[in-house]
Coordinates of C-alpha atoms in Angstrom, one line a residue:
M1 CA 0.0 0.0 0.0
I2 CA 1.4 3.4 -1.0
V3 CA 0.0 5.2 2.0
R4 CA 1.5 2.7 4.4
R5 CA 4.9 3.0 2.8
A6 CA 4.8 6.8 2.8
V7 CA 3.8 6.9 6.5
E8 CA 6.5 4.4 7.5
A9 CA 9.1 6.2 5.3
F10 CA 8.4 9.4 7.3
G11 CA 9.2 7.4 10.5
A12 CA 5.7 7.1 11.9
D13 CA 3.8 4.0 13.0
Y14 CA 1.1 3.2 10.4
P15 CA -1.5 1.4 12.6
Q16 CA -1.2 4.2 15.2
W17 CA -1.5 6.9 12.5
R18 CA -4.5 5.3 11.0
A19 CA -6.3 4.7 14.3
L20 CA -5.7 8.2 15.6
T21 CA -6.5 9.9 12.4
R22 CA -9.8 8.1 12.0
T23 CA -10.7 8.8 15.6
M24 CA -10.0 12.5 15.4
L25 CA -11.9 12.9 12.1
K26 CA -14.9 11.0 13.6
C27 CA -14.9 13.3 16.6
D28 CA -14.7 16.4 14.4
F29 CA -17.6 15.3 12.1
R30 CA -19.8 14.0 14.9
S31 CA -22.9 16.1 15.1
A32 CA -22.7 17.2 18.7
S33 CA -25.4 19.6 19.9
G34 CA -25.6 21.2 23.3
I35 CA -29.3 21.9 23.0
Q36 CA -31.8 19.7 21.2
M37 CA -35.5 20.1 20.7
G38 CA -37.6 17.8 22.9
G39 CA -34.6 15.5 23.4
A40 CA -34.6 14.5 19.8
E41 CA -31.5 14.3 17.7
S42 CA -30.7 17.5 15.8
K43 CA -31.3 16.8 12.2
G44 CA -29.6 19.9 10.9
G45 CA -26.5 19.6 13.0
N46 CA -24.1 19.7 10.1
R47 CA -26.3 22.0 7.9
A48 CA -23.9 24.9 8.5
F49 CA -20.9 22.8 7.5
W50 CA -22.5 21.8 4.2
F51 CA -23.6 25.4 3.6
S52 CA -19.9 26.4 4.2
L53 CA -18.9 23.9 1.5
I54 CA -21.4 25.4 -0.9
W55 CA -20.1 28.9 -0.1
Y56 CA -16.5 27.8 -0.8
A57 CA -17.6 26.3 -4.1
L58 CA -19.2 29.7 -5.1
I59 CA -16.0 31.4 -4.1
G60 CA -14.2 28.9 -6.3
L61 CA -16.3 30.0 -9.3
Y62 CA -15.4 33.7 -8.5
V63 CA -11.7 32.7 -8.3
A64 CA -12.0 30.9 -11.7
A65 CA -13.7 34.0 -13.2
M66 CA -10.9 36.3 -11.9
V67 CA -8.1 34.0 -13.1
G68 CA -9.7 33.6 -16.6
A69 CA -10.4 37.3 -17.0
T70 CA -7.0 38.4 -15.7
A71 CA -5.2 35.9 -17.9
W72 CA -7.1 36.9 -20.9
I73 CA -6.2 40.6 -20.8
S74 CA -2.6 40.3 -19.5
G75 CA -1.0 39.8 -22.9
T76 CA 0.4 42.1 -25.6
D77 CA -0.7 40.2 -28.7
S78 CA -4.2 38.8 -29.2
A79 CA -2.7 35.9 -31.2
E80 CA -0.7 34.6 -28.2
I81 CA -3.8 33.2 -26.4
V82 CA -1.9 30.0 -25.6
H83 CA 0.6 31.7 -23.4
R84 CA -1.5 34.8 -22.5
G85 CA -1.0 36.1 -18.9
T86 CA -0.7 32.7 -17.2
L87 CA 1.5 34.3 -14.5
L88 CA -0.6 37.3 -13.6
G89 CA -3.8 35.4 -13.7
G90 CA -2.3 32.6 -11.7
T91 CA -0.9 35.0 -9.1
V92 CA -4.3 36.6 -8.5
G93 CA -5.9 33.1 -8.1
M94 CA -3.2 31.8 -5.8
A95 CA -3.5 34.9 -3.6
L96 CA -7.3 34.4 -3.3
V97 CA -6.9 30.7 -2.5
A98 CA -4.4 31.3 0.2
T99 CA -6.5 34.1 1.8
M100 CA -9.7 32.1 1.9
L101 CA -7.9 29.0 3.2
G102 CA -6.1 30.9 5.9
M103 CA -9.3 32.5 7.0
A104 CA -11.1 29.1 7.1
I105 CA -8.3 27.5 9.2
L106 CA -8.1 30.4 11.6
I107 CA -11.8 30.7 12.2
D108 CA -13.0 27.1 11.9
F109 CA -10.1 24.8 12.5
Q110 CA -7.6 26.4 14.9
T111 CA -8.4 23.8 17.5
V112 CA -7.0 21.1 15.3
V113 CA -3.6 22.6 16.0
I114 CA -4.2 24.1 19.4
S115 CA -5.4 21.2 21.5
P116 CA -4.3 21.2 25.2
D117 CA -6.0 17.8 25.8
D118 CA -3.6 15.9 23.4
Y119 CA -0.8 15.5 25.9
D120 CA -3.1 14.2 28.8
I121 CA -4.8 11.7 26.5
L122 CA -1.9 10.4 24.4
A123 CA 1.3 11.0 26.5
H124 CA 1.1 7.7 28.4
Q125 CA 0.6 5.8 25.1
P126 CA 3.6 4.4 23.1
I127 CA 3.3 7.1 20.4
S128 CA 6.3 8.8 18.9
S129 CA 6.5 12.5 18.2
R130 CA 6.8 11.8 14.5
T131 CA 3.5 9.8 14.6
Y132 CA 1.8 12.6 16.6
F133 CA 3.0 15.2 14.1
L134 CA 1.8 13.2 11.1
V135 CA -1.6 12.6 12.7
K136 CA -2.1 16.4 13.4
L137 CA -0.8 17.3 9.9
T138 CA -3.2 14.8 8.3
N139 CA -6.1 16.0 10.3
E140 CA -5.5 19.6 9.3
M141 CA -4.7 18.7 5.7
V142 CA -8.0 16.9 5.3
Y143 CA -9.9 20.1 5.9
A144 CA -7.4 22.2 4.0
M145 CA -7.6 20.0 0.9
I146 CA -11.4 20.1 0.9
I147 CA -11.6 23.9 1.2
G148 CA -8.6 24.5 -1.0
G149 CA -10.0 22.2 -3.6
L150 CA -13.4 23.8 -3.7
V151 CA -11.8 27.3 -4.0
G152 CA -8.9 26.5 -6.3
V153 CA -9.8 23.6 -8.6
P154 CA -12.7 25.4 -10.6
A155 CA -10.0 27.7 -12.1
F156 CA -8.6 24.6 -13.8
F157 CA -11.2 25.0 -16.5
P158 CA -10.5 28.6 -17.7
V159 CA -6.8 27.8 -17.6
L160 CA -7.5 24.7 -19.7
V161 CA -9.3 26.7 -22.3
L162 CA -6.8 29.6 -22.4
S163 CA -3.5 27.8 -22.0
G164 CA -4.0 24.1 -22.6
L165 CA -3.9 20.9 -20.6
T166 CA -0.3 21.1 -19.4
A167 CA -0.7 24.6 -18.0
A168 CA -4.0 23.5 -16.3
A169 CA -2.0 20.6 -14.7
G170 CA 0.5 23.2 -13.5
W171 CA -2.3 25.2 -12.0
L172 CA -3.3 22.2 -9.9
V173 CA 0.3 21.7 -8.8
G174 CA 0.4 25.3 -7.7
V175 CA -2.8 25.0 -5.8
L176 CA -1.5 22.0 -4.0
G177 CA 1.6 23.9 -3.1
V178 CA -0.4 26.9 -1.8
I179 CA -2.5 24.6 0.3
L180 CA 0.5 23.0 1.8
A181 CA 2.3 26.3 2.4
T182 CA -0.7 28.0 3.9
T183 CA -1.5 25.1 6.3
L184 CA 2.1 24.6 7.4
G185 CA 2.6 28.3 7.7
I186 CA -0.3 28.6 10.2
I187 CA 1.0 25.6 12.1
C188 CA 4.4 27.1 12.4
G189 CA 2.9 30.4 13.4
Y190 CA 1.0 28.8 16.2
A191 CA 4.1 26.9 17.4
A192 CA 6.2 30.1 17.3
L193 CA 3.6 32.2 19.2
L194 CA 3.3 29.5 21.8
R195 CA 6.9 30.0 22.8
F196 CA 6.3 33.5 23.9
V197 CA 2.6 34.0 24.6
H198 CA 0.3 32.4 27.2
P199 CA -2.4 30.3 25.6
Q200 CA -5.2 32.5 26.9
R201 CA -3.4 35.6 25.5
L202 CA -2.6 33.6 22.4
K203 CA -6.2 33.4 21.7
R204 CA -6.5 37.1 22.0
V205 CA -3.5 37.6 19.6
I206 CA -5.1 35.2 17.1
S207 CA -8.4 37.1 17.3
Y208 CA -6.6 40.2 16.1
I209 CA -5.1 38.2 13.3
H210 CA -8.6 37.0 12.5
V211 CA -9.7 40.6 12.1
I212 CA -7.0 41.1 9.4
F213 CA -8.1 38.0 7.5
F214 CA -11.8 39.0 7.9
M215 CA -11.0 42.3 6.3
A216 CA -9.1 40.5 3.5
V217 CA -12.0 38.2 2.8
V218 CA -14.7 40.8 3.0
G219 CA -12.8 43.4 1.1
A220 CA -11.0 41.2 -1.4
P221 CA -13.8 41.2 -4.1
V222 CA -14.2 45.0 -3.8
L223 CA -10.5 45.9 -3.7
L224 CA -9.7 43.4 -6.4
G225 CA -12.3 44.9 -8.6
E226 CA -11.0 48.3 -8.0
V227 CA -7.4 47.2 -8.8
L228 CA -8.2 45.3 -11.9
E229 CA -10.7 47.8 -13.4
P230 CA -8.0 50.2 -14.6
I231 CA -6.0 47.2 -15.8
F232 CA -8.9 46.0 -17.9
E233 CA -9.5 49.5 -19.3
R234 CA -5.8 49.8 -20.2
A235 CA -5.8 46.3 -21.8
E236 CA -8.8 47.2 -23.9
L237 CA -7.1 50.3 -25.3
Q238 CA -3.6 48.7 -25.8
G239 CA -4.8 45.3 -26.9
G240 CA -3.3 43.7 -23.8
F241 CA -1.5 44.3 -20.5
P242 CA 2.0 42.9 -20.1
T243 CA 2.8 41.0 -16.9
P244 CA 5.1 43.3 -14.7
D245 CA 8.6 42.0 -14.1
W246 CA 8.4 42.5 -10.3
L247 CA 5.5 40.0 -10.0
L248 CA 7.9 37.1 -9.3
L249 CA 8.8 38.8 -6.0
I250 CA 5.4 38.0 -4.6
P251 CA 5.0 34.5 -2.9
P252 CA 1.7 33.7 -4.7
A253 CA 3.6 34.1 -8.0
W254 CA 6.1 31.4 -7.0
F255 CA 3.3 28.9 -7.0
A256 CA 1.7 30.4 -10.1
S257 CA 5.0 29.8 -11.9
F258 CA 4.2 26.1 -12.2
Q259 CA 1.3 27.0 -14.5
S260 CA 3.6 29.0 -16.7
L261 CA 6.4 26.4 -16.8
F262 CA 4.0 23.5 -17.5
G263 CA 2.5 25.7 -20.3
G264 CA 5.8 26.0 -22.0
E265 CA 6.9 29.5 -20.8
W266 CA 10.5 28.7 -19.8
S267 CA 12.7 31.4 -18.2
A268 CA 15.3 31.6 -15.4
G269 CA 13.0 33.8 -13.3
L270 CA 10.1 31.3 -13.5
A271 CA 12.5 28.4 -12.6
V272 CA 13.8 30.3 -9.6
A273 CA 10.3 31.1 -8.5
A274 CA 9.3 27.4 -8.7
L275 CA 12.3 26.4 -6.7
A276 CA 11.4 29.1 -4.1
A277 CA 7.9 27.6 -3.8
V278 CA 9.3 24.1 -3.3
G279 CA 11.9 25.3 -0.8
T280 CA 9.2 27.3 1.1
V281 CA 7.1 24.1 1.5
A282 CA 10.1 22.0 2.5
L283 CA 11.3 24.6 5.0
L284 CA 7.9 24.9 6.6
L285 CA 7.5 21.2 6.8
Y286 CA 10.8 20.8 8.5
Y287 CA 10.1 23.6 11.0
A288 CA 6.6 22.2 11.7
S289 CA 7.9 18.7 12.3
A290 CA 10.4 20.0 14.8
R291 CA 7.9 22.1 16.7
L292 CA 4.6 20.2 16.6
S293 CA 5.6 17.3 19.0
F294 CA 4.5 16.0 22.4
S295 CA 6.7 18.5 24.1
Y296 CA 4.7 21.2 22.3
A297 CA 1.5 19.5 23.5
E298 CA 2.8 19.2 27.0
R299 CA 3.8 22.9 27.2
L300 CA 0.4 23.9 25.8
G301 CA -1.4 21.8 28.4
L302 CA 0.7 23.1 31.3
M303 CA 0.4 26.7 30.2
A304 CA -3.3 26.3 29.7
T305 CA -3.8 25.3 33.3
A306 CA -1.6 28.2 34.6
S307 CA -3.2 31.2 36.1
E308 CA -2.9 34.6 34.4
G309 CA -3.6 36.5 37.6
R310 CA -6.8 37.5 39.3
R311 CA -9.1 40.0 37.7
R312 CA -10.9 42.6 39.6
S313 CA -14.5 41.7 39.9
A314 CA -17.0 44.0 38.4
R315 CA -19.3 45.9 40.7
P316 CA -22.9 46.2 39.8
R317 CA -23.8 49.6 38.5
P318 CA -26.8 51.4 40.1
G319 CA -28.3 52.2 36.7
H320 CA -28.6 48.5 35.8
R321 CA -31.2 48.0 38.5
R322 CA -33.7 49.9 36.4
L323 CA -33.3 47.4 33.6
S324 CA -34.9 44.0 33.4
P325 CA -33.0 41.1 35.0
E326 CA -32.9 39.2 31.7
F327 CA -31.3 42.2 30.0
N328 CA -28.7 42.5 32.8
A329 CA -27.9 38.8 32.6
V330 CA -27.4 38.8 28.9
A331 CA -25.4 42.0 29.0
A332 CA -23.1 40.4 31.7
L333 CA -22.7 37.3 29.5
I334 CA -21.8 39.4 26.5
R335 CA -19.1 41.4 28.4
G336 CA -17.6 38.2 29.8
Q337 CA -17.7 36.4 26.4
F338 CA -16.1 39.3 24.7
R339 CA -13.3 39.2 27.2
D340 CA -12.7 35.4 27.2
D341 CA -14.2 34.0 23.9
M342 CA -12.0 34.4 20.8
T343 CA -14.8 33.6 18.4
F344 CA -17.2 36.1 19.8
R345 CA -14.5 38.8 20.0
L346 CA -13.7 38.2 16.4
G347 CA -17.4 38.5 15.5
V348 CA -17.4 42.0 17.1
L349 CA -14.0 43.4 16.2
G350 CA -14.0 42.1 12.7
L351 CA -17.1 44.2 11.8
V352 CA -15.4 47.5 12.7
P353 CA -12.5 47.4 10.2
A354 CA -14.8 45.9 7.6
T355 CA -17.1 48.9 8.0
I356 CA -14.2 51.3 7.6
L357 CA -13.2 49.4 4.5
Y358 CA -16.7 49.6 3.0
L359 CA -16.9 53.3 3.9
F360 CA -13.6 54.0 2.1
M361 CA -14.8 52.1 -1.0
A362 CA -18.2 53.9 -0.9
M363 CA -16.5 57.4 -0.7
R364 CA -13.8 56.7 -3.2
D365 CA -15.4 58.9 -5.8
G366 CA -16.4 61.6 -3.3
P367 CA -19.1 62.2 -0.6
L368 CA -22.0 59.9 -0.4
L369 CA -25.1 60.9 -2.3
D370 CA -28.2 62.0 -0.3
P371 CA -30.9 59.3 -0.7
F372 CA -33.6 62.0 -0.2
V373 CA -32.3 63.8 -3.3
H374 CA -31.1 60.9 -5.4
L375 CA -34.0 58.5 -5.0
G376 CA -33.8 54.8 -5.4
F377 CA -30.8 53.3 -7.1
E378 CA -29.4 56.8 -8.0
S379 CA -27.7 56.9 -4.5
G380 CA -24.8 54.9 -6.0
R381 CA -22.3 53.4 -3.6
L382 CA -24.4 54.1 -0.6
W383 CA -25.5 50.4 -0.8
L384 CA -22.2 49.4 0.7
L385 CA -23.1 51.1 4.0
H386 CA -26.6 49.7 3.8
L387 CA -25.0 46.2 3.6
A388 CA -22.8 47.0 6.6
A389 CA -25.7 48.4 8.6
L390 CA -28.0 45.5 7.9
G391 CA -25.8 42.5 7.2
F392 CA -23.2 42.9 9.8
P393 CA -25.6 42.9 12.8
L394 CA -27.2 39.7 11.6
A395 CA -23.8 38.1 11.4
L396 CA -23.1 39.3 14.9
V397 CA -26.3 37.7 16.2
E398 CA -25.2 34.3 14.9
T399 CA -22.0 34.5 17.0
L400 CA -24.1 35.3 20.1
F401 CA -25.4 31.8 20.4
K402 CA -22.2 29.7 20.0
S403 CA -19.4 29.4 22.5
E404 CA -16.6 27.1 23.5
S405 CA -18.1 27.2 27.0
F406 CA -21.5 26.1 25.9
A407 CA -21.7 23.5 28.7
A408 CA -22.2 26.4 31.2
A409 CA -25.6 26.9 29.6
W410 CA -27.0 24.4 32.2
I411 CA -27.7 27.5 34.3
F412 CA -30.5 28.5 31.9
F413 CA -32.3 25.2 32.7
T414 CA -32.1 25.4 36.4
A415 CA -32.5 29.1 37.1
P416 CA -36.1 30.6 37.5
V417 CA -35.9 32.7 34.4
A418 CA -38.2 33.1 31.4
R419 CA -36.3 31.6 28.5
D420 CA -38.2 33.5 25.9
R421 CA -37.3 36.8 27.5
L422 CA -33.6 35.7 27.5
V423 CA -33.8 35.1 23.8
V424 CA -35.5 38.4 23.1
N425 CA -33.1 40.4 25.3
S426 CA -30.2 38.9 23.4
G427 CA -31.4 40.8 20.3
I428 CA -32.1 43.9 22.4
C429 CA -28.5 43.8 23.7
V430 CA -27.2 43.7 20.2
T431 CA -29.3 46.7 19.4
A432 CA -28.1 48.6 22.5
F433 CA -24.4 47.7 22.4
F434 CA -23.8 47.5 18.6
I435 CA -26.6 49.0 16.5
A436 CA -27.1 52.2 18.5
P437 CA -23.4 53.3 18.5
Y438 CA -23.2 52.1 14.9
A439 CA -26.1 54.3 13.9
L440 CA -24.5 57.3 15.6
L441 CA -21.3 56.7 13.7
L442 CA -23.3 56.5 10.4
A443 CA -25.2 59.6 11.3
G444 CA -22.0 61.5 11.6
I445 CA -20.8 60.2 8.3
F446 CA -24.1 61.1 6.7
I447 CA -24.1 64.6 8.1
W448 CA -20.7 65.2 6.6
S449 CA -21.7 63.7 3.2
F450 CA -25.3 64.9 2.8
G451 CA -24.8 68.4 4.2
N452 CA -28.4 68.1 5.7
L453 CA -28.8 67.3 9.4
W454 CA -32.3 66.0 9.2
H455 CA -31.8 63.8 6.1
A456 CA -28.7 62.3 7.8
M457 CA -30.4 61.6 11.1
A458 CA -33.5 60.2 9.5
H459 CA -31.6 57.8 7.2
A460 CA -29.4 56.6 10.1
L461 CA -32.5 56.0 12.2
V462 CA -34.3 54.1 9.5
L463 CA -31.3 51.8 9.1
A464 CA -31.0 51.3 12.9
L465 CA -34.8 50.5 13.2
M466 CA -34.6 48.1 10.3
A467 CA -31.6 46.3 11.7
H468 CA -33.4 45.9 15.1
V469 CA -36.5 44.5 13.4
C470 CA -34.4 42.1 11.2
I471 CA -32.7 40.8 14.3
Q472 CA -36.0 40.1 16.1
M473 CA -37.3 38.3 13.0
L474 CA -34.2 36.1 13.0
L475 CA -34.9 35.2 16.6
L476 CA -38.5 34.4 15.8
V477 CA -37.4 32.0 13.0
A478 CA -34.5 30.4 15.0
P479 CA -34.8 31.0 18.7
R480 CA -31.7 30.0 20.7
L481 CA -30.4 30.8 24.2
P482 CA -27.3 32.9 24.3
F483 CA -23.9 31.1 24.2
S484 CA -25.6 27.7 24.5
Q485 CA -24.5 25.9 21.3
P486 CA -21.1 24.4 20.7
T487 CA -18.9 25.7 17.9
K488 CA -18.5 23.2 15.1
K489 CA -15.6 22.8 12.7
G490 CA -16.6 24.2 9.4
G491 CA -19.8 25.8 10.5
R492 CA -18.7 29.3 11.5
M493 CA -18.0 30.5 7.9
G494 CA -21.3 29.1 6.8
Y495 CA -23.2 31.0 9.4
L496 CA -21.2 34.2 8.8
M497 CA -21.6 34.1 5.0
G498 CA -25.2 33.0 5.2
T499 CA -26.3 36.0 7.3
I500 CA -24.2 38.4 5.2
T501 CA -25.9 37.0 2.1
V502 CA -29.3 37.8 3.7
G503 CA -28.0 41.3 4.4
V504 CA -26.9 41.6 0.7
V505 CA -30.4 40.7 -0.5
I506 CA -32.0 43.2 1.9
A507 CA -29.5 46.0 1.0
A508 CA -30.2 45.3 -2.7
L509 CA -33.9 45.6 -2.4
L510 CA -33.8 48.5 0.1
P511 CA -33.6 51.3 -2.5
L512 CA -37.0 50.3 -3.9
G513 CA -38.6 50.9 -0.5
L514 CA -36.7 54.1 0.1
W515 CA -37.7 55.4 -3.3
V516 CA -41.3 55.6 -2.0
G517 CA -40.5 56.4 1.6
Y518 CA -38.2 59.3 0.8
S519 CA -40.2 60.8 -2.0
R520 CA -42.4 63.0 0.3
T521 CA -42.0 64.3 3.8
D522 CA -45.3 62.8 5.0
F523 CA -44.2 59.4 3.5
T524 CA -40.9 59.7 5.4
L525 CA -42.6 60.4 8.7
G526 CA -45.0 57.5 8.1
L527 CA -42.0 55.2 7.4
L528 CA -40.3 56.3 10.6
G529 CA -43.5 55.8 12.6
L530 CA -44.1 52.4 11.1
L531 CA -40.6 51.2 11.8
A532 CA -40.7 52.6 15.4
V533 CA -44.0 50.7 16.1
A534 CA -42.5 47.6 14.6
A535 CA -39.3 47.9 16.7
F536 CA -41.4 48.3 19.9
V537 CA -43.9 45.5 19.1
M538 CA -41.6 42.9 17.6
P539 CA -39.9 41.8 20.9
R540 CA -43.3 41.1 22.4
I541 CA -44.4 39.2 19.3
V542 CA -41.2 37.2 19.3
A543 CA -41.5 36.4 23.0
R544 CA -45.0 35.0 22.5
G545 CA -44.2 33.2 19.3
I546 CA -41.2 31.3 20.7
R547 CA -42.4 30.7 24.3
S548 CA -43.6 27.2 23.6
R549 CA -40.6 26.3 21.5
V550 CA -37.9 27.4 24.0
E551 CA -39.7 25.7 26.9
K552 CA -39.1 22.4 25.0
L553 CA -35.4 22.9 24.8
E554 CA -33.4 20.3 26.8
F555 CA -29.8 20.6 27.9
T556 CA -27.8 17.6 26.7
G557 CA -24.3 19.0 27.0

């Protein structure tokens, strides 16, 4: 068997590698659910995972389109289609594959690398460090190959049409190299950070890295379109756009060089770039095999149990006594989770720079257009801020129900609290802590852009009320207790992109409603009044609508 020989050639024990790998993958794919309806098995436990795969496949189609379009225009002679722009198009595609794969690993699969339990479970077993490393690497590579394949393989077909079968085969080799380099690079990064940072603080550092990747994923389509638009225009005028000489200095171009070499474009620069790609993977593999061992797992386990020092306990504020007990309870949970839960912190912090990025893109051509003056779709790039104002809060709500500490949700089933009010107040907390300050920020931006105080305040208020109503409608459709569900590998990106997709649909249809609502002053006042009434009534409607359903929830964590 080829696999057995490869494992043994690496110095690992094949039966142990096979048993541990199968066990870890079974544990990962098991549909665990902390809360189930009426004690029945959750039928949609892996729905988010499969939605994530569909989303990655759609991203793969986008990558294929960008690779094909960039390769088509990046040539100087229309007759040289066979060798047209394989390096520039391949570099764009490799960069997108690496960005999406890195984002997925950091958000969904970081526990595959960071696992303090490994040493306690496996240290007393006769397992070598080489076997342990190969098991961890295999476990991580399974997910990386699935995601990288969905994102990178669809571009095989435009490369096949433009450059031939051999160049398309080179594209697949480059994608494999990018997957290996990205995965090994993240593993090495974890191992290097662990030498200097406490695991609890390590999660905090990683959350900030997540913010950077979140900005890259959210802004990549917009920024890439802005960068390639002038290139396309120049190529149309000149009959092509030559590949710049400095491109080989960029690491994604090293892996794209396989596509050019396999397609027959031989040069010393491409050969050196291909050798740099192979050397990078080999160096990362060597460093990862030296760092990811039982000593690494032991140090992680010992450090995870160490104390970081006592924190000063928060004193109750007098003003909180005037609020409902359920609101105070959820607010305290949100503050605690923001401090200790990396996933939730990412969900909050990642939206701020993404909003700034969208604001920058919306105002690239000047101040935003006043929707009261430019009715309907004439408001131009204002839709980007509509997406941020409506889609991002929905994405934040999804992070409000999942936590690594979901087992602590037993308190909801023993404390004398109304579960329906806990669910409703979860949405109200999002409105109070996120949507309200978000609306104030947008109001300031609108005042500066519109030059009309009342138009700016009214538009910001409309967006805030709509976001609040959308959140309550989401809770009505899918009621869940705060931080009571386990995080599942592969599910976070599905939830994130799913809610943002809903926000995109709402933002796309919003100009139609605003066209009517902003056409006359009395219509505007009527729209504000209708939204205000809906915002006041919806929490009560949701509480009544979900009461019987949340009472049937059973804790099975």
